[in-house]
Amino acid sequence: VLSFEMSSCVVCQGAGLLPGLRSCERLCPLCEGVAGWPEVLPNVLEMNRSGDVGEAIRNGVVFRQIRAMHDEDTVRVYQAYNDRIARAACKANSFQGPLEDGIWSATRMTWIKPSAVWMAYRCGWTVMKDKNQSAVLALDLSKPRFLDLLKSAMLSHGEGAGATKGNPVVVQWDPERLMCLGAAVREKDAYTQGIQQMRSIQIGLRGRGSEMLLDPRFVRNITNVTEDFRRAHAALSAEPSDTTAAVAALWPYRQEEPMIVPFEVRDILQMDAPCRF
């Protein structure tokens, strides 16, 4: 078990302000607005361009953190589907569309993830795996309802076999993925590498949890971002590979940033657990 002193302000991540809140102009109460105190960590774009997380993250200072494209009202997560489900969901801006077509079910367990590169690893950038993962949808969820959803979560880690089977929301903290150009990882790991000291949240939904995906108050908008993933894959698989172009393709407008998570939810998700790997 390893634990380390923090390398950046654990409240604002070195920004000096409180991002993602309606009180976003307020100074951080811990570092009192001293931007970069004591160290600014590399952002998601920088880490993916370089393939390096930096010494502080290698030492485990942000072991469990929710990084997502988010603002005051919404948080973006991803899911992979086949083309028919993706088209029907986007046309209706709701999973009610594919549900009525009989091609989507609210009774099956489904997973949502805010990390685009983890989604790319899981679906092979929509081109390296099967046809049921040939499209990626970005779901813009209500941030307040997303945080409420996490209050009912049960961690899969450390539980007995089957302990989470009946829970509507299950959370796993898996090693974050970054873009990687090494020849050995191209096919096996879909041009990505796992970062053991930096974990990414995966959220499993079943029963009442899955049914929330039908609620327009929860799922605000559905966007097909498949072409962004394919452009990124094209840049990574080109000769020579180009992570800068891949990053620009995957995040053309915004990037994933750390979310401020209420203490109640942090406790449920064990976000302040010491770094273990």
PDB file of C-alpha atoms in Angstrom:
ATOM      1  CA  VAL A   1       0.000   0.000   0.000  1.00  0.00           C
ATOM      2  CA  LEU A   2       1.420   3.339  -1.030  1.00  0.00           C
ATOM      3  CA  SER A   3       0.261   6.786   0.038  1.00  0.00           C
ATOM      4  CA  PHE A   4       1.728  10.143  -0.858  1.00  0.00           C
ATOM      5  CA  GLU A   5       1.507  13.815   0.048  1.00  0.00           C
ATOM      6  CA  MET A   6      -0.639  15.839  -2.330  1.00  0.00           C
ATOM      7  CA  SER A   7       1.124  17.615  -5.156  1.00  0.00           C
ATOM      8  CA  SER A   8      -1.669  20.035  -6.025  1.00  0.00           C
ATOM      9  CA  CYS A   9      -4.624  21.499  -4.186  1.00  0.00           C
ATOM     10  CA  VAL A  10      -7.075  18.617  -3.763  1.00  0.00           C
ATOM     11  CA  VAL A  11     -10.052  20.979  -3.946  1.00  0.00           C
ATOM     12  CA  CYS A  12      -9.384  23.012  -7.098  1.00  0.00           C
ATOM     13  CA  GLN A  13      -6.514  20.996  -8.670  1.00  0.00           C
ATOM     14  CA  GLY A  14      -4.359  24.100  -8.834  1.00  0.00           C
ATOM     15  CA  ALA A  15      -6.885  26.339 -10.591  1.00  0.00           C
ATOM     16  CA  GLY A  16      -7.351  28.718  -7.665  1.00  0.00           C
ATOM     17  CA  LEU A  17     -11.134  28.805  -8.292  1.00  0.00           C
ATOM     18  CA  LEU A  18     -13.979  26.333  -7.876  1.00  0.00           C
ATOM     19  CA  PRO A  19     -14.790  25.117 -11.424  1.00  0.00           C
ATOM     20  CA  GLY A  20     -18.071  23.555 -12.453  1.00  0.00           C
ATOM     21  CA  LEU A  21     -20.171  25.248  -9.773  1.00  0.00           C
ATOM     22  CA  ARG A  22     -22.550  28.176  -9.907  1.00  0.00           C
ATOM     23  CA  SER A  23     -20.164  29.765  -7.435  1.00  0.00           C
ATOM     24  CA  CYS A  24     -17.352  29.418  -9.984  1.00  0.00           C
ATOM     25  CA  GLU A  25     -15.981  32.910  -9.276  1.00  0.00           C
ATOM     26  CA  ARG A  26     -15.319  32.074  -5.627  1.00  0.00           C
ATOM     27  CA  LEU A  27     -11.746  31.486  -4.540  1.00  0.00           C
ATOM     28  CA  CYS A  28     -10.792  28.004  -3.478  1.00  0.00           C
ATOM     29  CA  PRO A  29     -11.108  27.835   0.335  1.00  0.00           C
ATOM     30  CA  LEU A  30      -8.041  25.605   0.683  1.00  0.00           C
ATOM     31  CA  CYS A  31      -5.381  27.318  -1.421  1.00  0.00           C
ATOM     32  CA  GLU A  32      -7.105  30.739  -1.239  1.00  0.00           C
ATOM     33  CA  GLY A  33      -6.875  31.323  -4.964  1.00  0.00           C
ATOM     34  CA  VAL A  34      -3.160  30.840  -5.403  1.00  0.00           C
ATOM     35  CA  ALA A  35      -3.219  29.349  -8.895  1.00  0.00           C
ATOM     36  CA  GLY A  36      -0.908  26.375  -9.264  1.00  0.00           C
ATOM     37  CA  TRP A  37      -0.473  25.816  -5.535  1.00  0.00           C
ATOM     38  CA  PRO A  38       1.615  23.842  -4.941  1.00  0.00           C
ATOM     39  CA  GLU A  39       1.876  22.335  -8.441  1.00  0.00           C
ATOM     40  CA  VAL A  40      -0.277  22.297 -11.562  1.00  0.00           C
ATOM     41  CA  LEU A  41      -0.763  18.747 -12.826  1.00  0.00           C
ATOM     42  CA  PRO A  42      -0.818  18.023 -16.585  1.00  0.00           C
ATOM     43  CA  ASN A  43      -4.280  18.114 -18.110  1.00  0.00           C
ATOM     44  CA  VAL A  44      -5.889  15.281 -20.067  1.00  0.00           C
ATOM     45  CA  LEU A  45      -4.830  16.714 -23.433  1.00  0.00           C
ATOM     46  CA  GLU A  46      -1.198  17.084 -22.366  1.00  0.00           C
ATOM     47  CA  MET A  47      -1.074  13.573 -20.921  1.00  0.00           C
ATOM     48  CA  ASN A  48      -2.442  12.044 -24.118  1.00  0.00           C
ATOM     49  CA  ARG A  49      -0.185  14.051 -26.434  1.00  0.00           C
ATOM     50  CA  SER A  50       2.919  12.992 -24.513  1.00  0.00           C
ATOM     51  CA  GLY A  51       1.806   9.603 -23.225  1.00  0.00           C
ATOM     52  CA  ASP A  52       3.162  10.666 -19.815  1.00  0.00           C
ATOM     53  CA  VAL A  53       1.243  11.582 -16.652  1.00  0.00           C
ATOM     54  CA  GLY A  54       4.160  13.230 -14.865  1.00  0.00           C
ATOM     55  CA  GLU A  55       5.972  12.388 -11.656  1.00  0.00           C
ATOM     56  CA  ALA A  56       3.252  13.580  -9.259  1.00  0.00           C
ATOM     57  CA  ILE A  57       0.554  11.374 -10.774  1.00  0.00           C
ATOM     58  CA  ARG A  58       2.985   8.448 -10.968  1.00  0.00           C
ATOM     59  CA  ASN A  59       3.307   8.933  -7.216  1.00  0.00           C
ATOM     60  CA  GLY A  60      -0.450   8.520  -6.800  1.00  0.00           C
ATOM     61  CA  VAL A  61      -1.692  12.021  -5.906  1.00  0.00           C
ATOM     62  CA  VAL A  62      -4.930  11.667  -7.923  1.00  0.00           C
ATOM     63  CA  PHE A  63      -5.529   7.950  -7.519  1.00  0.00           C
ATOM     64  CA  ARG A  64      -9.335   8.183  -7.833  1.00  0.00           C
ATOM     65  CA  GLN A  65     -10.785  11.198  -9.614  1.00  0.00           C
ATOM     66  CA  ILE A  66     -13.771  11.830 -11.871  1.00  0.00           C
ATOM     67  CA  ARG A  67     -12.522  13.503 -15.042  1.00  0.00           C
ATOM     68  CA  ALA A  68     -15.196  14.452 -17.553  1.00  0.00           C
ATOM     69  CA  MET A  69     -16.350  17.087 -19.993  1.00  0.00           C
ATOM     70  CA  HIS A  70     -18.685  19.037 -17.730  1.00  0.00           C
ATOM     71  CA  ASP A  71     -20.070  22.444 -16.934  1.00  0.00           C
ATOM     72  CA  GLU A  72     -22.401  23.829 -14.293  1.00  0.00           C
ATOM     73  CA  ASP A  73     -25.387  21.847 -15.557  1.00  0.00           C
ATOM     74  CA  THR A  74     -24.213  18.737 -17.402  1.00  0.00           C
ATOM     75  CA  VAL A  75     -21.600  15.985 -17.433  1.00  0.00           C
ATOM     76  CA  ARG A  76     -20.735  13.930 -20.517  1.00  0.00           C
ATOM     77  CA  VAL A  77     -20.437  10.127 -20.518  1.00  0.00           C
ATOM     78  CA  TYR A  78     -20.015   7.647 -23.356  1.00  0.00           C
ATOM     79  CA  GLN A  79     -21.564   4.387 -24.517  1.00  0.00           C
ATOM     80  CA  ALA A  80     -20.900   2.159 -27.537  1.00  0.00           C
ATOM     81  CA  TYR A  81     -23.733   0.618 -29.575  1.00  0.00           C
ATOM     82  CA  ASN A  82     -24.445  -0.791 -32.991  1.00  0.00           C
ATOM     83  CA  ASP A  83     -25.387   1.596 -35.784  1.00  0.00           C
ATOM     84  CA  ARG A  84     -29.157   0.940 -35.583  1.00  0.00           C
ATOM     85  CA  ILE A  85     -29.407   1.778 -31.897  1.00  0.00           C
ATOM     86  CA  ALA A  86     -27.188   4.838 -32.331  1.00  0.00           C
ATOM     87  CA  ARG A  87     -29.293   6.220 -35.194  1.00  0.00           C
ATOM     88  CA  ALA A  88     -32.590   5.623 -33.370  1.00  0.00           C
ATOM     89  CA  ALA A  89     -31.348   7.169 -30.126  1.00  0.00           C
ATOM     90  CA  CYS A  90     -29.996  10.274 -31.857  1.00  0.00           C
ATOM     91  CA  LYS A  91     -33.153  10.720 -33.949  1.00  0.00           C
ATOM     92  CA  ALA A  92     -35.367  10.655 -30.845  1.00  0.00           C
ATOM     93  CA  ASN A  93     -32.729  12.280 -28.599  1.00  0.00           C
ATOM     94  CA  SER A  94     -33.754   9.518 -26.219  1.00  0.00           C
ATOM     95  CA  PHE A  95     -33.360   5.779 -25.745  1.00  0.00           C
ATOM     96  CA  GLN A  96     -37.141   5.692 -25.962  1.00  0.00           C
ATOM     97  CA  GLY A  97     -36.628   5.566 -29.735  1.00  0.00           C
ATOM     98  CA  PRO A  98     -34.655   2.301 -29.899  1.00  0.00           C
ATOM     99  CA  LEU A  99     -36.776   0.925 -27.046  1.00  0.00           C
ATOM    100  CA  GLU A 100     -39.946   1.372 -29.122  1.00  0.00           C
ATOM    101  CA  ASP A 101     -38.149  -0.193 -32.104  1.00  0.00           C
ATOM    102  CA  GLY A 102     -37.418  -3.243 -29.968  1.00  0.00           C
ATOM    103  CA  ILE A 103     -33.631  -2.962 -30.315  1.00  0.00           C
ATOM    104  CA  TRP A 104     -32.727  -1.540 -26.876  1.00  0.00           C
ATOM    105  CA  SER A 105     -33.643  -2.873 -23.443  1.00  0.00           C
ATOM    106  CA  ALA A 106     -33.822  -1.146 -20.079  1.00  0.00           C
ATOM    107  CA  THR A 107     -33.598  -4.505 -18.314  1.00  0.00           C
ATOM    108  CA  ARG A 108     -30.011  -5.253 -19.352  1.00  0.00           C
ATOM    109  CA  MET A 109     -27.058  -3.969 -17.387  1.00  0.00           C
ATOM    110  CA  THR A 110     -25.252  -1.181 -19.208  1.00  0.00           C
ATOM    111  CA  TRP A 111     -22.130   0.852 -18.471  1.00  0.00           C
ATOM    112  CA  ILE A 112     -21.402   4.559 -18.822  1.00  0.00           C
ATOM    113  CA  LYS A 113     -17.942   6.109 -18.649  1.00  0.00           C
ATOM    114  CA  PRO A 114     -16.747   9.750 -18.817  1.00  0.00           C
ATOM    115  CA  SER A 115     -13.275   8.913 -20.188  1.00  0.00           C
ATOM    116  CA  ALA A 116     -13.185   9.096 -23.982  1.00  0.00           C
ATOM    117  CA  VAL A 117      -9.942   7.128 -24.231  1.00  0.00           C
ATOM    118  CA  TRP A 118     -11.310   4.406 -21.965  1.00  0.00           C
ATOM    119  CA  MET A 119     -14.355   4.258 -24.246  1.00  0.00           C
ATOM    120  CA  ALA A 120     -12.015   4.044 -27.242  1.00  0.00           C
ATOM    121  CA  TYR A 121     -10.115   1.179 -25.609  1.00  0.00           C
ATOM    122  CA  ARG A 122     -13.354  -0.659 -24.845  1.00  0.00           C
ATOM    123  CA  CYS A 123     -14.816  -0.344 -28.363  1.00  0.00           C
ATOM    124  CA  GLY A 124     -11.570  -0.333 -30.355  1.00  0.00           C
ATOM    125  CA  TRP A 125     -12.210   3.194 -31.635  1.00  0.00           C
ATOM    126  CA  THR A 126     -15.396   1.700 -33.257  1.00  0.00           C
ATOM    127  CA  VAL A 127     -13.290   0.001 -35.967  1.00  0.00           C
ATOM    128  CA  MET A 128     -11.226  -2.658 -34.201  1.00  0.00           C
ATOM    129  CA  LYS A 129     -13.966  -4.736 -32.560  1.00  0.00           C
ATOM    130  CA  ASP A 130     -17.424  -6.133 -33.340  1.00  0.00           C
ATOM    131  CA  LYS A 131     -20.375  -4.413 -35.018  1.00  0.00           C
ATOM    132  CA  ASN A 132     -22.210  -3.995 -31.709  1.00  0.00           C
ATOM    133  CA  GLN A 133     -19.555  -1.442 -30.775  1.00  0.00           C
ATOM    134  CA  SER A 134     -19.411   0.347 -34.115  1.00  0.00           C
ATOM    135  CA  ALA A 135     -20.846   3.657 -32.872  1.00  0.00           C
ATOM    136  CA  VAL A 136     -20.149   5.841 -29.845  1.00  0.00           C
ATOM    137  CA  LEU A 137     -22.798   8.046 -28.281  1.00  0.00           C
ATOM    138  CA  ALA A 138     -22.033  10.972 -26.007  1.00  0.00           C
ATOM    139  CA  LEU A 139     -24.730  11.411 -23.369  1.00  0.00           C
ATOM    140  CA  ASP A 140     -24.940  14.820 -21.730  1.00  0.00           C
ATOM    141  CA  LEU A 141     -26.442  14.082 -18.329  1.00  0.00           C
ATOM    142  CA  SER A 142     -27.881  16.411 -15.720  1.00  0.00           C
ATOM    143  CA  LYS A 143     -24.981  17.000 -13.337  1.00  0.00           C
ATOM    144  CA  PRO A 144     -27.145  17.224 -10.175  1.00  0.00           C
ATOM    145  CA  ARG A 145     -28.928  13.984 -11.103  1.00  0.00           C
ATOM    146  CA  PHE A 146     -25.611  12.344 -12.007  1.00  0.00           C
ATOM    147  CA  LEU A 147     -24.232  13.127  -8.549  1.00  0.00           C
ATOM    148  CA  ASP A 148     -27.483  11.913  -6.965  1.00  0.00           C
ATOM    149  CA  LEU A 149     -27.144   8.687  -8.953  1.00  0.00           C
ATOM    150  CA  LEU A 150     -23.701   8.116  -7.458  1.00  0.00           C
ATOM    151  CA  LYS A 151     -25.135   8.388  -3.946  1.00  0.00           C
ATOM    152  CA  SER A 152     -26.806   5.022  -4.521  1.00  0.00           C
ATOM    153  CA  ALA A 153     -23.660   3.382  -5.922  1.00  0.00           C
ATOM    154  CA  MET A 154     -21.950   0.303  -4.545  1.00  0.00           C
ATOM    155  CA  LEU A 155     -18.277  -0.311  -5.241  1.00  0.00           C
ATOM    156  CA  SER A 156     -17.463  -3.596  -6.917  1.00  0.00           C
ATOM    157  CA  HIS A 157     -13.966  -3.634  -5.456  1.00  0.00           C
ATOM    158  CA  GLY A 158     -13.460  -5.638  -2.292  1.00  0.00           C
ATOM    159  CA  GLU A 159     -17.002  -6.974  -2.179  1.00  0.00           C
ATOM    160  CA  GLY A 160     -17.849 -10.647  -1.954  1.00  0.00           C
ATOM    161  CA  ALA A 161     -18.908 -12.557  -5.060  1.00  0.00           C
ATOM    162  CA  GLY A 162     -22.371 -11.417  -6.095  1.00  0.00           C
ATOM    163  CA  ALA A 163     -22.552  -8.666  -3.447  1.00  0.00           C
ATOM    164  CA  THR A 164     -23.414  -5.985  -5.994  1.00  0.00           C
ATOM    165  CA  LYS A 165     -25.741  -8.162  -8.070  1.00  0.00           C
ATOM    166  CA  GLY A 166     -28.961  -6.478  -6.983  1.00  0.00           C
ATOM    167  CA  ASN A 167     -27.707  -2.909  -6.728  1.00  0.00           C
ATOM    168  CA  PRO A 168     -28.956  -0.538  -9.469  1.00  0.00           C
ATOM    169  CA  VAL A 169     -25.666   1.389  -9.598  1.00  0.00           C
ATOM    170  CA  VAL A 170     -22.235  -0.260  -9.471  1.00  0.00           C
ATOM    171  CA  VAL A 171     -18.923   1.612  -9.646  1.00  0.00           C
ATOM    172  CA  GLN A 172     -15.534   0.271 -10.679  1.00  0.00           C
ATOM    173  CA  TRP A 173     -12.282   2.220 -10.493  1.00  0.00           C
ATOM    174  CA  ASP A 174     -10.198   0.906 -13.387  1.00  0.00           C
ATOM    175  CA  PRO A 175      -6.763   2.093 -14.526  1.00  0.00           C
ATOM    176  CA  GLU A 176      -7.145   5.181 -16.700  1.00  0.00           C
ATOM    177  CA  ARG A 177      -6.186   4.809 -20.350  1.00  0.00           C
ATOM    178  CA  LEU A 178      -3.958   7.150 -22.355  1.00  0.00           C
ATOM    179  CA  MET A 179      -3.143   7.141 -26.047  1.00  0.00           C
ATOM    180  CA  CYS A 180      -0.028   5.104 -26.770  1.00  0.00           C
ATOM    181  CA  LEU A 181       1.929   4.515 -29.971  1.00  0.00           C
ATOM    182  CA  GLY A 182       3.983   1.441 -29.083  1.00  0.00           C
ATOM    183  CA  ALA A 183       3.713  -1.290 -31.702  1.00  0.00           C
ATOM    184  CA  ALA A 184       3.097  -3.925 -29.023  1.00  0.00           C
ATOM    185  CA  VAL A 185      -0.157  -2.283 -27.894  1.00  0.00           C
ATOM    186  CA  ARG A 186      -1.677  -1.491 -31.274  1.00  0.00           C
ATOM    187  CA  GLU A 187      -3.934  -4.511 -31.619  1.00  0.00           C
ATOM    188  CA  LYS A 188      -4.163  -5.788 -28.057  1.00  0.00           C
ATOM    189  CA  ASP A 189      -4.779  -2.468 -26.325  1.00  0.00           C
ATOM    190  CA  ALA A 190      -6.152  -0.369 -29.202  1.00  0.00           C
ATOM    191  CA  TYR A 191      -3.365   2.230 -29.146  1.00  0.00           C
ATOM    192  CA  THR A 192      -3.835   2.836 -25.422  1.00  0.00           C
ATOM    193  CA  GLN A 193      -1.961   2.116 -22.222  1.00  0.00           C
ATOM    194  CA  GLY A 194      -3.269   1.658 -18.677  1.00  0.00           C
ATOM    195  CA  ILE A 195      -2.120   3.960 -15.867  1.00  0.00           C
ATOM    196  CA  GLN A 196      -2.266   1.991 -12.615  1.00  0.00           C
ATOM    197  CA  GLN A 197      -1.693   5.021 -10.373  1.00  0.00           C
ATOM    198  CA  MET A 198      -4.603   6.972 -11.911  1.00  0.00           C
ATOM    199  CA  ARG A 199      -8.073   5.441 -11.882  1.00  0.00           C
ATOM    200  CA  SER A 200     -11.085   6.114 -14.109  1.00  0.00           C
ATOM    201  CA  ILE A 201     -14.669   5.659 -13.001  1.00  0.00           C
ATOM    202  CA  GLN A 202     -16.891   3.097 -14.741  1.00  0.00           C
ATOM    203  CA  ILE A 203     -20.575   3.170 -13.783  1.00  0.00           C
ATOM    204  CA  GLY A 204     -22.762   0.121 -14.259  1.00  0.00           C
ATOM    205  CA  LEU A 205     -26.539   0.574 -14.398  1.00  0.00           C
ATOM    206  CA  ARG A 206     -29.243  -2.052 -14.032  1.00  0.00           C
ATOM    207  CA  GLY A 207     -32.942  -2.006 -13.171  1.00  0.00           C
ATOM    208  CA  ARG A 208     -33.869   1.436 -11.847  1.00  0.00           C
ATOM    209  CA  GLY A 209     -30.411   2.660 -12.839  1.00  0.00           C
ATOM    210  CA  SER A 210     -30.867   1.692 -16.503  1.00  0.00           C
ATOM    211  CA  GLU A 211     -34.375   3.110 -16.543  1.00  0.00           C
ATOM    212  CA  MET A 212     -32.938   6.540 -15.718  1.00  0.00           C
ATOM    213  CA  LEU A 213     -31.509   6.603 -19.238  1.00  0.00           C
ATOM    214  CA  LEU A 214     -35.105   6.963 -20.466  1.00  0.00           C
ATOM    215  CA  ASP A 215     -35.702  10.081 -18.334  1.00  0.00           C
ATOM    216  CA  PRO A 216     -35.253  13.311 -20.353  1.00  0.00           C
ATOM    217  CA  ARG A 217     -34.574  15.156 -17.095  1.00  0.00           C
ATOM    218  CA  PHE A 218     -31.490  12.951 -16.700  1.00  0.00           C
ATOM    219  CA  VAL A 219     -30.307  12.451 -20.299  1.00  0.00           C
ATOM    220  CA  ARG A 220     -30.375  15.977 -21.714  1.00  0.00           C
ATOM    221  CA  ASN A 221     -28.796  15.329 -25.097  1.00  0.00           C
ATOM    222  CA  ILE A 222     -27.475  12.417 -27.182  1.00  0.00           C
ATOM    223  CA  THR A 223     -24.781  13.025 -29.808  1.00  0.00           C
ATOM    224  CA  ASN A 224     -23.188  10.556 -32.195  1.00  0.00           C
ATOM    225  CA  VAL A 225     -19.431  11.146 -31.853  1.00  0.00           C
ATOM    226  CA  THR A 226     -18.321   8.097 -33.844  1.00  0.00           C
ATOM    227  CA  GLU A 227     -16.513  10.165 -36.470  1.00  0.00           C
ATOM    228  CA  ASP A 228     -14.428  11.903 -33.786  1.00  0.00           C
ATOM    229  CA  PHE A 229     -13.268   8.499 -32.549  1.00  0.00           C
ATOM    230  CA  ARG A 230     -12.502   7.302 -36.076  1.00  0.00           C
ATOM    231  CA  ARG A 231     -10.509  10.423 -36.927  1.00  0.00           C
ATOM    232  CA  ALA A 232      -8.489   9.924 -33.751  1.00  0.00           C
ATOM    233  CA  HIS A 233      -7.880   6.279 -34.673  1.00  0.00           C
ATOM    234  CA  ALA A 234      -6.766   7.287 -38.169  1.00  0.00           C
ATOM    235  CA  ALA A 235      -4.192   9.657 -36.661  1.00  0.00           C
ATOM    236  CA  LEU A 236      -2.896   7.005 -34.274  1.00  0.00           C
ATOM    237  CA  SER A 237      -2.696   4.297 -36.915  1.00  0.00           C
ATOM    238  CA  ALA A 238      -1.034   6.519 -39.543  1.00  0.00           C
ATOM    239  CA  GLU A 239       2.655   6.283 -40.412  1.00  0.00           C
ATOM    240  CA  PRO A 240       4.015   8.158 -38.610  1.00  0.00           C
ATOM    241  CA  SER A 241       1.483   8.245 -35.776  1.00  0.00           C
ATOM    242  CA  ASP A 242       0.281  11.657 -34.631  1.00  0.00           C
ATOM    243  CA  THR A 243      -1.036  11.973 -31.076  1.00  0.00           C
ATOM    244  CA  THR A 244      -1.491  15.732 -31.454  1.00  0.00           C
ATOM    245  CA  ALA A 245      -3.943  15.176 -34.325  1.00  0.00           C
ATOM    246  CA  ALA A 246      -5.618  12.325 -32.410  1.00  0.00           C
ATOM    247  CA  VAL A 247      -6.148  14.552 -29.371  1.00  0.00           C
ATOM    248  CA  ALA A 248      -7.570  17.347 -31.527  1.00  0.00           C
ATOM    249  CA  ALA A 249      -9.969  14.889 -33.161  1.00  0.00           C
ATOM    250  CA  LEU A 250     -11.204  13.282 -29.953  1.00  0.00           C
ATOM    251  CA  TRP A 251     -11.700  16.557 -28.065  1.00  0.00           C
ATOM    252  CA  PRO A 252     -12.401  19.152 -30.785  1.00  0.00           C
ATOM    253  CA  TYR A 253     -14.070  21.714 -28.521  1.00  0.00           C
ATOM    254  CA  ARG A 254     -13.580  20.870 -24.850  1.00  0.00           C
ATOM    255  CA  GLN A 255     -11.484  18.558 -22.736  1.00  0.00           C
ATOM    256  CA  GLU A 256     -12.134  16.338 -19.730  1.00  0.00           C
ATOM    257  CA  GLU A 257     -11.464  18.117 -16.470  1.00  0.00           C
ATOM    258  CA  PRO A 258     -11.601  17.014 -12.821  1.00  0.00           C
ATOM    259  CA  MET A 259     -15.014  17.369 -11.208  1.00  0.00           C
ATOM    260  CA  ILE A 260     -15.585  18.726  -7.741  1.00  0.00           C
ATOM    261  CA  VAL A 261     -17.437  15.913  -5.986  1.00  0.00           C
ATOM    262  CA  PRO A 262     -19.424  16.463  -2.755  1.00  0.00           C
ATOM    263  CA  PHE A 263     -17.877  14.891   0.342  1.00  0.00           C
ATOM    264  CA  GLU A 264     -20.845  12.535   0.767  1.00  0.00           C
ATOM    265  CA  VAL A 265     -20.282  11.080  -2.706  1.00  0.00           C
ATOM    266  CA  ARG A 266     -16.495  11.001  -2.278  1.00  0.00           C
ATOM    267  CA  ASP A 267     -16.987   8.884   0.816  1.00  0.00           C
ATOM    268  CA  ILE A 268     -19.373   6.454  -0.935  1.00  0.00           C
ATOM    269  CA  LEU A 269     -16.963   6.058  -3.849  1.00  0.00           C
ATOM    270  CA  GLN A 270     -13.895   5.884  -1.569  1.00  0.00           C
ATOM    271  CA  MET A 271     -12.243   8.562  -3.671  1.00  0.00           C
ATOM    272  CA  ASP A 272      -9.777   9.470  -0.930  1.00  0.00           C
ATOM    273  CA  ALA A 273      -8.493   5.933  -0.486  1.00  0.00           C
ATOM    274  CA  PRO A 274      -4.683   5.679  -0.596  1.00  0.00           C
ATOM    275  CA  CYS A 275      -3.043   4.793  -3.875  1.00  0.00           C
ATOM    276  CA  ARG A 276      -2.898   0.996  -4.252  1.00  0.00           C
ATOM    277  CA  PHE A 277      -1.263  -0.808  -7.159  1.00  0.00           C
TER     278      PHE A 277
END
